[in-house]
Amino acid sequence: MKISRRNLLKMIGAATLGMALPDELLHALPKEGEWIPYEEHWSSGVCLQCPSGCGLRIRSVNRWPVKLEGIKDYPVNKGRLCPKGQAGLQVLYDPDRIRYPLRRKGDRGKEEWEKISWDEAIDQVTQRLNKLRQDGKSHQLLVLGGRYRGHMHDLMSRFMEAYGSPNHLGNPARGSEGILKGHLFTMGIKEFLSIHWEGVNYLLSFGASLLEASRSTMVNLRGYGLLRRGRPGIRGKLVQVEPRFSLTASKADQWIPIQPGTDGALALGIAHWIIKEKPYDQDFISRHTFGFDDWKDSNGNPRMGFKNLVLKEYSPGQVSFLTGIPEEKIIQLAKEFSSHKPSVAISGRGVGMQTNGAYSQMAIDSLNALVGSIDRQGGLLLQRKAPFQTWLPPLKDSIAEKGLSRPRIDGAGKLPFPFAQEVPYILPERIARGEPYPIDTLFLYYTNPLFSIPESEKLKTALEKIPFIVSFSPFMDETTTFADLVLPDGTYFERWQDDTPEPGPGLSMFGLRSPVLENPLYDVRETGNVLIEIAKGLGGNVAKSFPWKDMTEVLRESIRGVFKSKRGSIRTKDFDEFWKALIEGGGWWDGAYPYGEWRKKFDTPSGRFEFYSQIMEHGLRQLSKDGSKNLEAILKELKIEAKGDKAFLPHFEKPRLIGEEKDYPFQLIHYKWMATAEGRGANQPYLQETAAPHLQERWNSWIEIHPDTAQTLGIKDGDSVWIESKVGKVKTKARLFPGAHPKCIHIPYGQGHRAYGRWAKGRGINPNDLLVSDYDYLGGFLSHFSTRVKVYKA
């Protein structure tokens, strides 16, 4: 068989990019025997494969992007890219991208569409929203957002405020909500914290998947290298605590298997020894913390402190019984953590996805306070923000004021979720019952709840109750198939967008995406531009609240504040010069990190780190004053077992599991791996091919089961098995893995799509199909690790 040069180039290109290439690109290839000079061009951008937001150098040939590298001096990735970042061009060239606006012409979910123009699509949305306002029903617009980056969240919030709806819900921290709530209760901080990797000597990780799918993946990958070989003659120690022998555990100095959901108890057991033996940082405790010792309130009433509680209830012997970790090992960890300073304790999804997640994180935060490792070199860094220029507030007419006065549909901020900013997981029940009112129109922005939440059939039923659904997704994901109108966004190579890493390296910084192609690959538009156009079409104060022509103008106005600060990596006399340098450099950062600004950063009533959370106490006591329930009744409704002062201190709450142990003997633990950490990478062949090197699995799903457990069930490696919970049942392959917890079934997350293109659809299982909904009611988030299952041969 003779292969021509042209066909060879086609095959190489298709193999390299792992997809069908656009016709225009194929036509640009040379003919047989023809030589076409090529023009090489490099541009900058920011990766959007995960929340890290790494700086990109993008190589284009004859204007087509062909290769990605890291920006050498970009603070997040320092010239490097992880495998997921390297696969990013498969997002741009995905053959199953939505290429133009679509209108549903068949039943929802049947994927029967007709192409319409952008003018017609935007006009249809604008007319519907105008009628809602005219009818006094602006509150019946609901926005579900997911992967917001930069100012896009603020822009959508501004639209909802000017339009008049309180129902803007997002879920950007899925799986990590418990971590954020722990930070809120102890430090008043609503952000993830960074590690000062350059100075840390001892890292105690409670389930943080540092080398797989953590926040921020690239910072942590680089940090691991610094911990090991970044300082001549100094080799930091990593201890990994988690039920499963993960990739991070395999690279740690020590793996501590633990009973799932007992991380907080272990942290308190370590704190017990440190407090008893007194190697804690007494200066930090006395000057920068509140509630360590017993204290008296303003009425002279005695209150319990952290020290007293820990010494009474969390001795290493007591904690050993709870965690399954030998007492001598707990003491060893305490000795090392308190003597190998700077030392840091961090957490991951195993903590943030339990019914006791907020309290567990408070206990882990308390370890860092005990050794003074907050906002110090070698400790945790409190993320600084770039000095963006603040927008003028939106203009609100009487319709908007009335709509905004209506209760939110998710009930966030009230019982049973008093500290939640949003509770998207309870929407199926609320929407289906029309409580507190029906939803007329739903916007979906970079979120796919039919894949990402448990018991998705309930959501399908709820979606049928919503008359009009608009999706802005670039891809035909599961939830977009239920839309009435699709207004496809471009990919992160085709739009203007700022980006702040979550978390970043501590110092204030942001990145900037700018279009790599002169025009988008297809007839798609930036959602920010579409939102501005809809606002202008609505007229009145809504239009006046959006004085910008497009997202470029939005960003230029915001970034003027950074230019005016006259500090950081770019300093020019003229803003246009600043803007040009920003595009070329891919971002701006301020290299100076101001350590020791505790008073500025601890946003608590005391202005200190709070062992005794006054934020929690004040919030719950206010609920008691506003309603008919006393504090004890409120704690009971939140399913908190602790009483009195103990409820406001870090303590151990037994995690709840759903399903009788005799019927469902195993706890289901799903885990993330780099390739498809958020379910989005499943449409990228590179990532499907590099899925699970520890088992040589790819393009599918499996369960991991301990060999001893498998033997008792008569299951062999590779057998087909059923996994069943109280709400679902799925079939997949069993893999025997000695690193699995004997009482757990582990499933990788990211497969099991029923849509999302040819590379993702119909591959493997989705663990969410097994999960029973339960919550950390105090924190206001879903517990993903509360489901019991049984396993048997298929």
Short mmCIF file of N, CA and C in Angstrom, two decimals, residues 547-636:
data_model
loop_
_atom_site.label_atom_id
_atom_site.label_comp_id
_atom_site.label_asym_id
_atom_site.label_seq_id
_atom_site.Cartn_x
_atom_site.Cartn_y
_atom_site.Cartn_z
N PRO A 547 -22.00 48.99 30.99
CA PRO A 547 -21.55 50.05 30.09
C PRO A 547 -20.48 49.61 29.10
N TRP A 548 -20.04 48.36 29.21
CA TRP A 548 -18.94 47.89 28.39
C TRP A 548 -19.44 47.32 27.06
N LYS A 549 -18.59 47.40 26.05
CA LYS A 549 -18.92 46.84 24.74
C LYS A 549 -18.75 45.33 24.74
N ASP A 550 -17.70 44.84 25.41
CA ASP A 550 -17.41 43.41 25.41
C ASP A 550 -16.50 43.08 26.59
N MET A 551 -16.08 41.83 26.67
CA MET A 551 -15.25 41.39 27.79
C MET A 551 -13.88 42.06 27.79
N THR A 552 -13.39 42.44 26.63
CA THR A 552 -12.11 43.14 26.59
C THR A 552 -12.20 44.44 27.37
N GLU A 553 -13.27 45.18 27.18
CA GLU A 553 -13.45 46.43 27.92
C GLU A 553 -13.65 46.17 29.41
N VAL A 554 -14.37 45.10 29.76
CA VAL A 554 -14.55 44.73 31.16
C VAL A 554 -13.19 44.51 31.82
N LEU A 555 -12.35 43.75 31.15
CA LEU A 555 -11.05 43.41 31.72
C LEU A 555 -10.13 44.63 31.77
N ARG A 556 -10.15 45.43 30.74
CA ARG A 556 -9.29 46.62 30.74
C ARG A 556 -9.64 47.56 31.90
N GLU A 557 -10.94 47.75 32.15
CA GLU A 557 -11.33 48.60 33.27
C GLU A 557 -10.87 48.01 34.60
N SER A 558 -11.06 46.70 34.77
CA SER A 558 -10.69 46.06 36.03
C SER A 558 -9.18 46.10 36.26
N ILE A 559 -8.42 45.88 35.20
CA ILE A 559 -6.97 45.76 35.31
C ILE A 559 -6.30 47.12 35.46
N ARG A 560 -7.01 48.20 35.18
CA ARG A 560 -6.43 49.53 35.39
C ARG A 560 -6.00 49.72 36.84
N GLY A 561 -6.70 49.06 37.76
CA GLY A 561 -6.31 49.16 39.17
C GLY A 561 -4.93 48.58 39.41
N VAL A 562 -4.61 47.49 38.72
CA VAL A 562 -3.28 46.88 38.84
C VAL A 562 -2.23 47.80 38.25
N PHE A 563 -2.54 48.39 37.09
CA PHE A 563 -1.62 49.34 36.46
C PHE A 563 -1.33 50.53 37.39
N LYS A 564 -2.39 51.03 38.04
CA LYS A 564 -2.24 52.20 38.91
C LYS A 564 -1.46 51.89 40.18
N SER A 565 -1.37 50.62 40.55
CA SER A 565 -0.63 50.27 41.77
C SER A 565 0.87 50.49 41.62
N LYS A 566 1.34 50.51 40.37
CA LYS A 566 2.76 50.75 40.07
C LYS A 566 3.68 49.78 40.82
N ARG A 567 3.26 48.55 40.88
CA ARG A 567 4.11 47.53 41.48
C ARG A 567 3.94 46.23 40.70
N GLY A 568 4.80 45.28 41.01
CA GLY A 568 4.68 43.98 40.38
C GLY A 568 5.55 43.81 39.16
N SER A 569 5.26 42.76 38.40
CA SER A 569 6.13 42.34 37.29
C SER A 569 6.05 43.23 36.07
N ILE A 570 5.00 44.05 35.95
CA ILE A 570 4.87 44.95 34.80
C ILE A 570 4.66 46.37 35.32
N ARG A 571 5.54 47.27 34.93
CA ARG A 571 5.40 48.67 35.31
C ARG A 571 5.67 49.53 34.08
N THR A 572 4.69 50.27 33.66
CA THR A 572 4.82 51.15 32.50
C THR A 572 4.18 52.50 32.82
N LYS A 573 4.50 53.49 32.03
CA LYS A 573 3.91 54.81 32.20
C LYS A 573 2.53 54.88 31.55
N ASP A 574 2.35 54.09 30.50
CA ASP A 574 1.12 54.16 29.71
C ASP A 574 0.34 52.86 29.87
N PHE A 575 -1.00 52.95 30.02
CA PHE A 575 -1.80 51.75 30.22
C PHE A 575 -1.79 50.85 28.99
N ASP A 576 -1.80 51.41 27.81
CA ASP A 576 -1.78 50.58 26.60
C ASP A 576 -0.49 49.76 26.53
N GLU A 577 0.62 50.34 26.97
CA GLU A 577 1.86 49.58 27.03
C GLU A 577 1.74 48.45 28.07
N PHE A 578 1.11 48.77 29.19
CA PHE A 578 0.89 47.77 30.24
C PHE A 578 0.05 46.62 29.70
N TRP A 579 -1.01 46.95 28.98
CA TRP A 579 -1.92 45.94 28.42
C TRP A 579 -1.19 45.05 27.41
N LYS A 580 -0.37 45.67 26.58
CA LYS A 580 0.39 44.89 25.59
C LYS A 580 1.37 43.94 26.27
N ALA A 581 2.06 44.44 27.30
CA ALA A 581 3.01 43.59 28.03
C ALA A 581 2.29 42.47 28.77
N LEU A 582 1.09 42.76 29.24
CA LEU A 582 0.28 41.75 29.93
C LEU A 582 -0.10 40.62 29.00
N ILE A 583 -0.51 40.96 27.79
CA ILE A 583 -0.87 39.93 26.80
C ILE A 583 0.35 39.09 26.44
N GLU A 584 1.46 39.75 26.22
CA GLU A 584 2.68 39.02 25.83
C GLU A 584 3.20 38.14 26.97
N GLY A 585 3.08 38.62 28.20
CA GLY A 585 3.62 37.87 29.33
C GLY A 585 2.67 36.86 29.93
N GLY A 586 1.38 36.96 29.58
CA GLY A 586 0.41 36.00 30.08
C GLY A 586 -0.12 36.29 31.48
N GLY A 587 0.35 37.37 32.12
CA GLY A 587 -0.14 37.67 33.45
C GLY A 587 0.72 38.68 34.17
N TRP A 588 0.32 38.97 35.41
CA TRP A 588 1.01 39.92 36.28
C TRP A 588 1.14 39.30 37.65
N TRP A 589 2.24 39.58 38.34
CA TRP A 589 2.42 39.08 39.70
C TRP A 589 3.33 40.02 40.48
N ASP A 590 3.11 40.02 41.78
CA ASP A 590 3.90 40.83 42.69
C ASP A 590 4.79 39.89 43.49
N GLY A 591 6.09 39.97 43.29
CA GLY A 591 7.01 39.00 43.87
C GLY A 591 7.19 39.11 45.37
N ALA A 592 6.77 40.20 45.98
CA ALA A 592 7.00 40.39 47.41
C ALA A 592 5.79 39.88 48.19
N TYR A 593 6.03 38.89 49.08
CA TYR A 593 4.95 38.38 49.93
C TYR A 593 5.13 38.93 51.34
N PRO A 594 4.15 39.66 51.87
CA PRO A 594 4.29 40.26 53.21
C PRO A 594 3.91 39.26 54.30
N TYR A 595 4.88 38.63 54.90
CA TYR A 595 4.61 37.68 55.96
C TYR A 595 4.12 38.37 57.24
N GLY A 596 3.39 37.63 58.05
CA GLY A 596 3.04 38.08 59.39
C GLY A 596 1.94 39.10 59.48
N GLU A 597 1.06 39.17 58.46
CA GLU A 597 -0.04 40.13 58.52
C GLU A 597 -1.30 39.47 59.07
N TRP A 598 -1.18 38.86 60.26
CA TRP A 598 -2.29 38.10 60.81
C TRP A 598 -3.50 39.00 61.08
N ARG A 599 -3.26 40.17 61.62
CA ARG A 599 -4.37 41.06 61.95
C ARG A 599 -5.16 41.47 60.70
N LYS A 600 -4.46 41.59 59.58
CA LYS A 600 -5.12 41.97 58.34
C LYS A 600 -5.88 40.79 57.73
N LYS A 601 -5.39 39.58 57.93
CA LYS A 601 -5.94 38.43 57.22
C LYS A 601 -6.93 37.60 58.04
N PHE A 602 -6.79 37.56 59.36
CA PHE A 602 -7.74 36.80 60.17
C PHE A 602 -9.02 37.63 60.32
N ASP A 603 -10.04 37.26 59.56
CA ASP A 603 -11.29 38.03 59.54
C ASP A 603 -12.29 37.40 60.52
N THR A 604 -11.91 37.39 61.79
CA THR A 604 -12.73 36.82 62.86
C THR A 604 -13.12 37.92 63.84
N PRO A 605 -14.10 37.69 64.70
CA PRO A 605 -14.46 38.71 65.69
C PRO A 605 -13.29 39.16 66.57
N SER A 606 -12.39 38.24 66.87
CA SER A 606 -11.23 38.58 67.71
C SER A 606 -10.06 39.11 66.91
N GLY A 607 -10.11 39.00 65.59
CA GLY A 607 -8.98 39.38 64.76
C GLY A 607 -7.83 38.40 64.88
N ARG A 608 -8.11 37.20 65.42
CA ARG A 608 -7.09 36.18 65.64
C ARG A 608 -7.55 34.84 65.09
N PHE A 609 -6.63 33.88 65.06
CA PHE A 609 -7.03 32.49 64.81
C PHE A 609 -7.90 32.05 66.00
N GLU A 610 -9.06 31.47 65.70
CA GLU A 610 -9.99 31.13 66.76
C GLU A 610 -10.12 29.61 66.94
N PHE A 611 -9.52 29.09 68.00
CA PHE A 611 -9.80 27.70 68.38
C PHE A 611 -11.29 27.57 68.72
N TYR A 612 -11.78 28.55 69.45
CA TYR A 612 -13.21 28.62 69.77
C TYR A 612 -13.86 29.53 68.73
N SER A 613 -14.68 28.96 67.85
CA SER A 613 -15.18 29.72 66.71
C SER A 613 -16.33 30.64 67.11
N GLN A 614 -16.04 31.92 67.23
CA GLN A 614 -17.08 32.89 67.50
C GLN A 614 -17.95 33.14 66.27
N ILE A 615 -17.38 32.93 65.08
CA ILE A 615 -18.19 33.05 63.86
C ILE A 615 -19.32 32.03 63.90
N MET A 616 -18.99 30.80 64.25
CA MET A 616 -20.00 29.76 64.33
C MET A 616 -21.01 30.05 65.44
N GLU A 617 -20.50 30.40 66.62
CA GLU A 617 -21.39 30.64 67.75
C GLU A 617 -22.32 31.82 67.48
N HIS A 618 -21.78 32.93 67.00
CA HIS A 618 -22.61 34.10 66.73
C HIS A 618 -23.67 33.78 65.68
N GLY A 619 -23.29 33.04 64.65
CA GLY A 619 -24.24 32.70 63.59
C GLY A 619 -25.38 31.84 64.09
N LEU A 620 -25.06 30.81 64.88
CA LEU A 620 -26.11 29.92 65.38
C LEU A 620 -26.96 30.59 66.45
N ARG A 621 -26.35 31.41 67.29
CA ARG A 621 -27.15 32.11 68.30
C ARG A 621 -28.07 33.14 67.65
N GLN A 622 -27.65 33.73 66.55
CA GLN A 622 -28.52 34.67 65.84
C GLN A 622 -29.72 33.94 65.27
N LEU A 623 -29.51 32.73 64.75
CA LEU A 623 -30.63 31.92 64.26
C LEU A 623 -31.61 31.63 65.38
N SER A 624 -31.08 31.37 66.57
CA SER A 624 -31.92 31.10 67.72
C SER A 624 -32.76 32.32 68.09
N LYS A 625 -32.15 33.50 68.00
CA LYS A 625 -32.89 34.74 68.32
C LYS A 625 -33.97 35.02 67.28
N ASP A 626 -33.64 34.74 66.00
CA ASP A 626 -34.56 35.07 64.92
C ASP A 626 -35.72 34.08 64.81
N GLY A 627 -35.54 32.87 65.34
CA GLY A 627 -36.57 31.84 65.21
C GLY A 627 -37.10 31.37 66.54
N SER A 628 -37.77 30.24 66.48
CA SER A 628 -38.41 29.70 67.69
C SER A 628 -37.59 28.59 68.34
N LYS A 629 -36.42 28.26 67.77
CA LYS A 629 -35.62 27.15 68.28
C LYS A 629 -34.49 27.66 69.15
N ASN A 630 -34.23 26.93 70.24
CA ASN A 630 -33.07 27.27 71.06
C ASN A 630 -31.82 26.65 70.46
N LEU A 631 -30.67 26.98 71.03
CA LEU A 631 -29.41 26.52 70.47
C LEU A 631 -29.32 25.00 70.44
N GLU A 632 -29.79 24.36 71.49
CA GLU A 632 -29.73 22.89 71.54
C GLU A 632 -30.54 22.27 70.41
N ALA A 633 -31.71 22.84 70.13
CA ALA A 633 -32.55 22.32 69.05
C ALA A 633 -31.89 22.55 67.69
N ILE A 634 -31.20 23.69 67.54
CA ILE A 634 -30.52 23.97 66.27
C ILE A 634 -29.39 22.98 66.05
N LEU A 635 -28.60 22.71 67.09
CA LEU A 635 -27.51 21.73 66.95
C LEU A 635 -28.07 20.36 66.59
N LYS A 636 -29.20 20.02 67.16
CA LYS A 636 -29.82 18.73 66.85
C LYS A 636 -30.26 18.68 65.39
#
